[in-house]
Short mmCIF file of C-alpha atoms and ligand atoms in Angstrom, two decimals:
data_model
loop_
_atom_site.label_atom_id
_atom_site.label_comp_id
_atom_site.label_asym_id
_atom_site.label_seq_id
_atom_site.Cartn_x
_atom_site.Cartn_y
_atom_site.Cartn_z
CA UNK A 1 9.86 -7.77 14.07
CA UNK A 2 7.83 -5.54 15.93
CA UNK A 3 4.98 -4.98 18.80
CA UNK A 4 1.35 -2.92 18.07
CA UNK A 5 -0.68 -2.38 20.59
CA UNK A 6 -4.18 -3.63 19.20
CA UNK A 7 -7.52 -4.82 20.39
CA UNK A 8 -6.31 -3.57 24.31
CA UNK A 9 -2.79 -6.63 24.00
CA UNK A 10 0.86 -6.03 22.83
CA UNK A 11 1.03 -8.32 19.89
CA UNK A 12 3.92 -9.39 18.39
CA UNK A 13 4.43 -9.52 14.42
CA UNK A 14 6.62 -9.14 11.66
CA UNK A 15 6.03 -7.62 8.03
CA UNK A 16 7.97 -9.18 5.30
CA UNK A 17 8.08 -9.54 1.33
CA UNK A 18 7.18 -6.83 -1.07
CA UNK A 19 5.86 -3.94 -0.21
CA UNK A 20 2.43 -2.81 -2.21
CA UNK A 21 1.80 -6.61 -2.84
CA UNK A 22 -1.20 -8.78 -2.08
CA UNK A 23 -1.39 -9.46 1.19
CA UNK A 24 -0.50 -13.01 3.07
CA UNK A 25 -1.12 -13.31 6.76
CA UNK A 26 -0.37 -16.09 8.53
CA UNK A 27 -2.10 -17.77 11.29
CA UNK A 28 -0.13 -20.06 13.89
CA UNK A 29 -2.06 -23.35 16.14
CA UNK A 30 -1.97 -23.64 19.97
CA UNK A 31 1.24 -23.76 21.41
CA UNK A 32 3.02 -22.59 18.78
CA UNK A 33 4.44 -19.64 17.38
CA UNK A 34 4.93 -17.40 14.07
CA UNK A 35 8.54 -19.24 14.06
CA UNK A 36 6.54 -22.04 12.54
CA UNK A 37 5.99 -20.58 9.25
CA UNK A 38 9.52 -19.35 9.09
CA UNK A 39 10.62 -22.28 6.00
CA UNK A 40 7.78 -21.32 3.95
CA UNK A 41 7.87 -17.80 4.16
CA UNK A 42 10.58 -17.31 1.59
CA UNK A 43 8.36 -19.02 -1.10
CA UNK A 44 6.15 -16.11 -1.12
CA UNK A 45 8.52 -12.86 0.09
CA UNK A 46 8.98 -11.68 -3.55
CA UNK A 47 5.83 -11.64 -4.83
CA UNK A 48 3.44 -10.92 -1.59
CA UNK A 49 3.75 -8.26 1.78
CA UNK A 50 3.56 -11.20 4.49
CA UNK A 51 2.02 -10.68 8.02
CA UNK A 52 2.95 -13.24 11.13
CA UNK A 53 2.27 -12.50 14.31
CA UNK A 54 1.56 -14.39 17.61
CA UNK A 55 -1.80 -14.50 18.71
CA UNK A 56 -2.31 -13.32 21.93
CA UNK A 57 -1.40 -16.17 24.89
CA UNK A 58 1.46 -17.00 22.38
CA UNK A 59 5.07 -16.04 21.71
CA UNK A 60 5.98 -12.39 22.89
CA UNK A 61 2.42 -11.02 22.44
CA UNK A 62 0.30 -10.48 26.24
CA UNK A 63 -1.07 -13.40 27.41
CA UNK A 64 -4.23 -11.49 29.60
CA UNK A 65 -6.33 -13.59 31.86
CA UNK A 66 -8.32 -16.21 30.26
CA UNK A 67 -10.53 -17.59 29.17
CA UNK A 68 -10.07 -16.58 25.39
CA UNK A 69 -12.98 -16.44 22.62
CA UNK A 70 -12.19 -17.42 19.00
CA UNK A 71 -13.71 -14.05 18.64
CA UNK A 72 -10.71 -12.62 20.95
CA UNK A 73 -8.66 -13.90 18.90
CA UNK A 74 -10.24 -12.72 15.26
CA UNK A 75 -10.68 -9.21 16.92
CA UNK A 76 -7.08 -9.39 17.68
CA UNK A 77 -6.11 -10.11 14.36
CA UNK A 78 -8.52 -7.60 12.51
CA UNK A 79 -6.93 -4.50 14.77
CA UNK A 80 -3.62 -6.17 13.51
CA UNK A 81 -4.69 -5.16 9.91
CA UNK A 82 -6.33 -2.07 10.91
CA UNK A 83 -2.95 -1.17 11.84
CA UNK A 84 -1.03 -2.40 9.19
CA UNK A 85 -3.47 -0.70 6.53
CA UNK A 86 -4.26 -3.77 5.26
CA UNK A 87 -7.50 -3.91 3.45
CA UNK A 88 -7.95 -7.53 2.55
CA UNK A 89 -5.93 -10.57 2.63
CA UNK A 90 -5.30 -14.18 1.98
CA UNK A 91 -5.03 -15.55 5.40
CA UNK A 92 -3.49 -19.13 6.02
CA UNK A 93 -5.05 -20.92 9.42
CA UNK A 94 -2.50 -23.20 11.14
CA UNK A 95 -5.38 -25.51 13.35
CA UNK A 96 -6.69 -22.76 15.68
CA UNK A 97 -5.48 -20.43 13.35
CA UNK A 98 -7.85 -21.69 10.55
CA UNK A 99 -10.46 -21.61 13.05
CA UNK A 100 -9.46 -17.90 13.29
CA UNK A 101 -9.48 -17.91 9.96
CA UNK A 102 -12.91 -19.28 9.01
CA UNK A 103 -14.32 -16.76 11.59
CA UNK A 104 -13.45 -13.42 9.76
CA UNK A 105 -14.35 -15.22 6.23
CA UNK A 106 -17.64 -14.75 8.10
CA UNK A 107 -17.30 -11.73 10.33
CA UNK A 108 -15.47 -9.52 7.74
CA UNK A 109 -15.60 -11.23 4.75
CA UNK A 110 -14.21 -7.83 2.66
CA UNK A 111 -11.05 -8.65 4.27
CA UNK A 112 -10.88 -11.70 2.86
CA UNK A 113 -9.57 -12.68 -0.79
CA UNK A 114 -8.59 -16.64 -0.35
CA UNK A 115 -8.66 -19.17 2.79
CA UNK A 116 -5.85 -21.70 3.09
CA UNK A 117 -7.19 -23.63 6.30
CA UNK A 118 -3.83 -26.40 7.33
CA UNK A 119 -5.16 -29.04 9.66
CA UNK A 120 -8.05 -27.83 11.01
CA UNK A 121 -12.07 -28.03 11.50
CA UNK A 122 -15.01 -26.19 12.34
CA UNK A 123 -15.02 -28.04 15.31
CA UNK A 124 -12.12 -29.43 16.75
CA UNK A 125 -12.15 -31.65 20.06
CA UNK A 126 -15.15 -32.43 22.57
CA UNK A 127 -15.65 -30.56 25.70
CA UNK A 128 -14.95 -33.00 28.27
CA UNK A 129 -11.45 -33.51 26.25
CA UNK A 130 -10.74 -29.62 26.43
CA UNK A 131 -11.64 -30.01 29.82
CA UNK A 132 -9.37 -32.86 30.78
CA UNK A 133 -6.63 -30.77 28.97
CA UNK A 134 -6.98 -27.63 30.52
CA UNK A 135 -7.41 -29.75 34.39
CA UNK A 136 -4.01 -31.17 33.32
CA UNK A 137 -2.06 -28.42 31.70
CA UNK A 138 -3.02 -26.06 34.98
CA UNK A 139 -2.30 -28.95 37.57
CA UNK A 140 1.19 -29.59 36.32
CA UNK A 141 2.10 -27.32 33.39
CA UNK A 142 2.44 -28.12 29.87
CA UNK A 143 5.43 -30.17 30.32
CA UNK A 144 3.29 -33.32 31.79
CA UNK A 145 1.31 -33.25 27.83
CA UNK A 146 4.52 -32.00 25.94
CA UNK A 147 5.06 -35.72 24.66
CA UNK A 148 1.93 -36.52 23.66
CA UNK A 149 1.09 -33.64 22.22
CA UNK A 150 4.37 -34.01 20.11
CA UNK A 151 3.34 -37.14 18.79
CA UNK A 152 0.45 -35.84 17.30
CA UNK A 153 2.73 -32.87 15.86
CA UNK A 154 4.79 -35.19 14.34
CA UNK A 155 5.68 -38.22 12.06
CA UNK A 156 7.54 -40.83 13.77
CA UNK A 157 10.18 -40.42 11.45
CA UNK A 158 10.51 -36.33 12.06
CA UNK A 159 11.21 -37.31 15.17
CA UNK A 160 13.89 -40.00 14.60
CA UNK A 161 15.92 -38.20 11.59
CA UNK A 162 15.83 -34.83 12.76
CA UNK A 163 15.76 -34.96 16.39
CA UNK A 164 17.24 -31.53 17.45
CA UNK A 165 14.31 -29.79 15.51
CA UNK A 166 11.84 -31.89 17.37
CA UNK A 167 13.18 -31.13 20.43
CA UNK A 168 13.74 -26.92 19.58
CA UNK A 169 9.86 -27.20 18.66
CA UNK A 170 9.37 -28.74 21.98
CA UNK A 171 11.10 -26.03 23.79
CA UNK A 172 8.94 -23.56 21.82
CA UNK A 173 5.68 -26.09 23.13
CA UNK A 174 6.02 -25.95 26.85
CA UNK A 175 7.43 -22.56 26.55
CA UNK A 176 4.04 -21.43 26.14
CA UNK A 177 2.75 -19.41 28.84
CA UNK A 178 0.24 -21.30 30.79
CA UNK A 179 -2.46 -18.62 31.16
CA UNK A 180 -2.23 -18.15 26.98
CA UNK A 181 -2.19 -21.84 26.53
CA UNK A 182 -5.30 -22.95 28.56
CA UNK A 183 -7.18 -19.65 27.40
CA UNK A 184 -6.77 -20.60 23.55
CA UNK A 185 -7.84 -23.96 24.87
CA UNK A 186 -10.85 -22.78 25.81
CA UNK A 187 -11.51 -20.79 22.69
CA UNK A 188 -11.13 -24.03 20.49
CA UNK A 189 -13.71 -25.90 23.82
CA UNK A 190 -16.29 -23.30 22.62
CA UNK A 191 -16.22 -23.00 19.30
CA UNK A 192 -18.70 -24.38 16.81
CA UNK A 193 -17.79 -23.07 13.61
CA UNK A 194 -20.34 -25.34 11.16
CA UNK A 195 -22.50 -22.47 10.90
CA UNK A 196 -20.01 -20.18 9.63
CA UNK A 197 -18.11 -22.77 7.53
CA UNK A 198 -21.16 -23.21 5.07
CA UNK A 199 -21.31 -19.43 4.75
CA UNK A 200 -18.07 -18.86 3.68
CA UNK A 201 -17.44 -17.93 -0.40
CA UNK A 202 -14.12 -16.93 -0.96
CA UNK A 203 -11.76 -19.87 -2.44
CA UNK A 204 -10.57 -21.93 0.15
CA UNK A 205 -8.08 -24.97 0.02
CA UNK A 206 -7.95 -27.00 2.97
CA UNK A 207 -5.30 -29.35 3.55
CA UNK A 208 -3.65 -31.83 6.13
CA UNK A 209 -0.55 -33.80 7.01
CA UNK A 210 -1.54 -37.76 6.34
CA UNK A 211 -0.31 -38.36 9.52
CA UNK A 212 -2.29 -35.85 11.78
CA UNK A 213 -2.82 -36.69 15.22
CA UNK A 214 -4.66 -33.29 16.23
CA UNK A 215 -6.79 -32.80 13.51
CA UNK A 216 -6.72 -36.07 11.40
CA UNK A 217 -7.60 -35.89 7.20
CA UNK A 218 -10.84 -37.28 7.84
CA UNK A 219 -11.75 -34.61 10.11
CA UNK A 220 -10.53 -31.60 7.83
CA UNK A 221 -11.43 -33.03 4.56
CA UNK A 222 -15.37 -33.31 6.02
CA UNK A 223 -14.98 -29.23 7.35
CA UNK A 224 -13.65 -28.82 3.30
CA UNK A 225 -17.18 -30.82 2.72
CA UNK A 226 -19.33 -27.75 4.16
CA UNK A 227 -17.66 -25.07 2.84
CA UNK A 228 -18.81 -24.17 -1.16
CA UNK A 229 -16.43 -24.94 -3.46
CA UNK A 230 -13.41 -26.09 -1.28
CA UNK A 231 -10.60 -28.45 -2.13
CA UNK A 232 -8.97 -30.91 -0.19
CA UNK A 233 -5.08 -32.16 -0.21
CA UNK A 234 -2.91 -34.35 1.80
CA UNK A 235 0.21 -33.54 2.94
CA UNK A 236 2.19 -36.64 2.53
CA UNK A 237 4.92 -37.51 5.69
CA UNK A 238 3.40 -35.08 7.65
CA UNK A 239 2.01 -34.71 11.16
CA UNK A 240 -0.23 -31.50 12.26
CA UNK A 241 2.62 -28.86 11.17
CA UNK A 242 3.06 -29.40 8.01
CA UNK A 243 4.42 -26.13 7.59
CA UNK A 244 7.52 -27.36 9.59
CA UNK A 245 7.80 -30.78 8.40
CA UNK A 246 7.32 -30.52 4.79
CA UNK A 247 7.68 -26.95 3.96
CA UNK A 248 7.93 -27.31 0.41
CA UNK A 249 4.85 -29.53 -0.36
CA UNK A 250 2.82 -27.29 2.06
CA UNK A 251 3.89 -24.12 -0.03
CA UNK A 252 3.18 -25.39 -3.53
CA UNK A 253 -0.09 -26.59 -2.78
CA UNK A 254 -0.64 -23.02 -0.98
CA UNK A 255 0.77 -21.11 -4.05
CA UNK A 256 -1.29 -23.51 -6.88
CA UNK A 257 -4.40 -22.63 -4.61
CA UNK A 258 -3.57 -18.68 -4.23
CA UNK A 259 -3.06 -18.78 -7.96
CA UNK A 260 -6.23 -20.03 -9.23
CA UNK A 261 -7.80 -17.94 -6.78
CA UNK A 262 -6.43 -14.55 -8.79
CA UNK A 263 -4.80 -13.64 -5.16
CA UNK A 264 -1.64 -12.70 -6.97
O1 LIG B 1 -3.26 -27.13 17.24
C1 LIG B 1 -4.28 -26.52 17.58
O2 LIG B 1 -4.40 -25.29 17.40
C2 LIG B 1 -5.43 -27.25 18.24
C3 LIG B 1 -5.46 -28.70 17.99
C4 LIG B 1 -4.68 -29.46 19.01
O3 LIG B 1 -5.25 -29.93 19.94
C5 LIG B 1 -3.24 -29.59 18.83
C6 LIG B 1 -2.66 -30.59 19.79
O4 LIG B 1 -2.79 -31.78 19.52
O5 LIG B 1 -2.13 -30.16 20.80
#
């Protein structure tokens, strides 16, 4: 692991797999971490150079004053690659990460070979419900939402046959600092990505966990609807991490799609 200095914030990151390889960068949601893509990674180590990192508010990158932009976050993200050399890349969005995601498709789309966008929109949320969430989560910390926003995270039956991961990815949840939290918050409040989403033309698979609480299938399969060209797949016995919950399922479907899109 290691910590760059880019866009003016420490971020945190780790390069793995082979080096000289197409490029895989990885994208993590709100409250969560690059720990999330840590079953899935091994799936691609041999045959791609993989990029995590923690976007800023998140993990053991700075969490600065909010609020955050999605653009904060994409400039964040591009100074990552300046710094890692890397010229273009398939990037895999995690919720807020695929709205991260959809956003350089558009900004920089050079840097971009495939899109694999997990649970996630163009426009996720309403105001006044970002603003309820953000009233709450500075009031009385994220603790007072950690349960509900678990239950959208995860299948009932996550919960009840593997109970010690549910509650390590809890710890990781209200773990979050507050100041990161609520700023990403307010990057997702603001953000209207339709615009962008029907200008994007690399290959791009979007997918979700049947059981998505966050983002549900209808939502993400009609953001698959305006972007050219885009496929749709559930993840079956999954909640809004599929990445963590079926790890295996979530990487074939990424591999198939990174395959037919020559990113190989
Ligand atoms: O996960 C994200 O990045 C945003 C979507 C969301 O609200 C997740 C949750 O339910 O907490």
């Amino acid at each position: 692991m290691a910590f760059t200095r880019a866009n003016k914030i420490v971020l945190h990151h780790q390069v793995v797999g082979r080096e000289g390889a197409p490029v895989l960068v990885f994208a993590n949601s709100l409250g969560s971490d690059f720990r999330i893509w840590q079953e899935i990674v091994p799936s691609f180590a041999d045959r791609y150079r993989i990029v995590l990192y923690d976007k800023r508010g998140h993990g053991l990158s700075d969490a600065p004053c909010g609020p955050y932009t999605i653009d904060d976050h994409t400039e964040d993200l591009l100074a990552l690659l300046d710094h890692l050399h890397v010229e273009n890349a398939a990037l895999v969005g995690l919720s807020v990460g695929g709205m991260i995601a959809q956003r350089i498709a558009v900004k920089a789309p050079a840097r971009v070979r495939a899109l694999v966008l997990c649970d996630t929109a163009a426009k996720i949320g309403t105001p006044d419900s970002w603003a309820e969430r953000i009233a709450a989560v500075e009031a009385s910390g994220i603790e007072d939402i950690a349960d509900s926003v678990m239950q959208r995270w995860f299948t009932p039956s996550f919960r009840a046959t593997r109970p010690a991961e549910w509650k390590g990815w809890r710890n990781m949840l209200v773990r979050t600092p507050v100041q990161g939290y609520v700023g990403t918050c307010a990057a997702i409040r603001d953000a209207d990505l339709t615009t962008d989403a029907a200008r994007i033309t690399v290959p791009t698979l979007c997918l979700a966990g049947d059981q998505d609480g966050s983002t549900p299938p209808d939502l993400v399969r009609h953001t698959a609807g305006l972007i050219h060209g885009a496929r749709f797949n559930i993840v079956e016995e999954a909640g809004h991490i599929p990445c963590i919950e079926q790890p295996h399922a979530t990487a074939r479907l990424i591999d198939q799609h990174l395959r037919e899109a020559g990113h190989v």
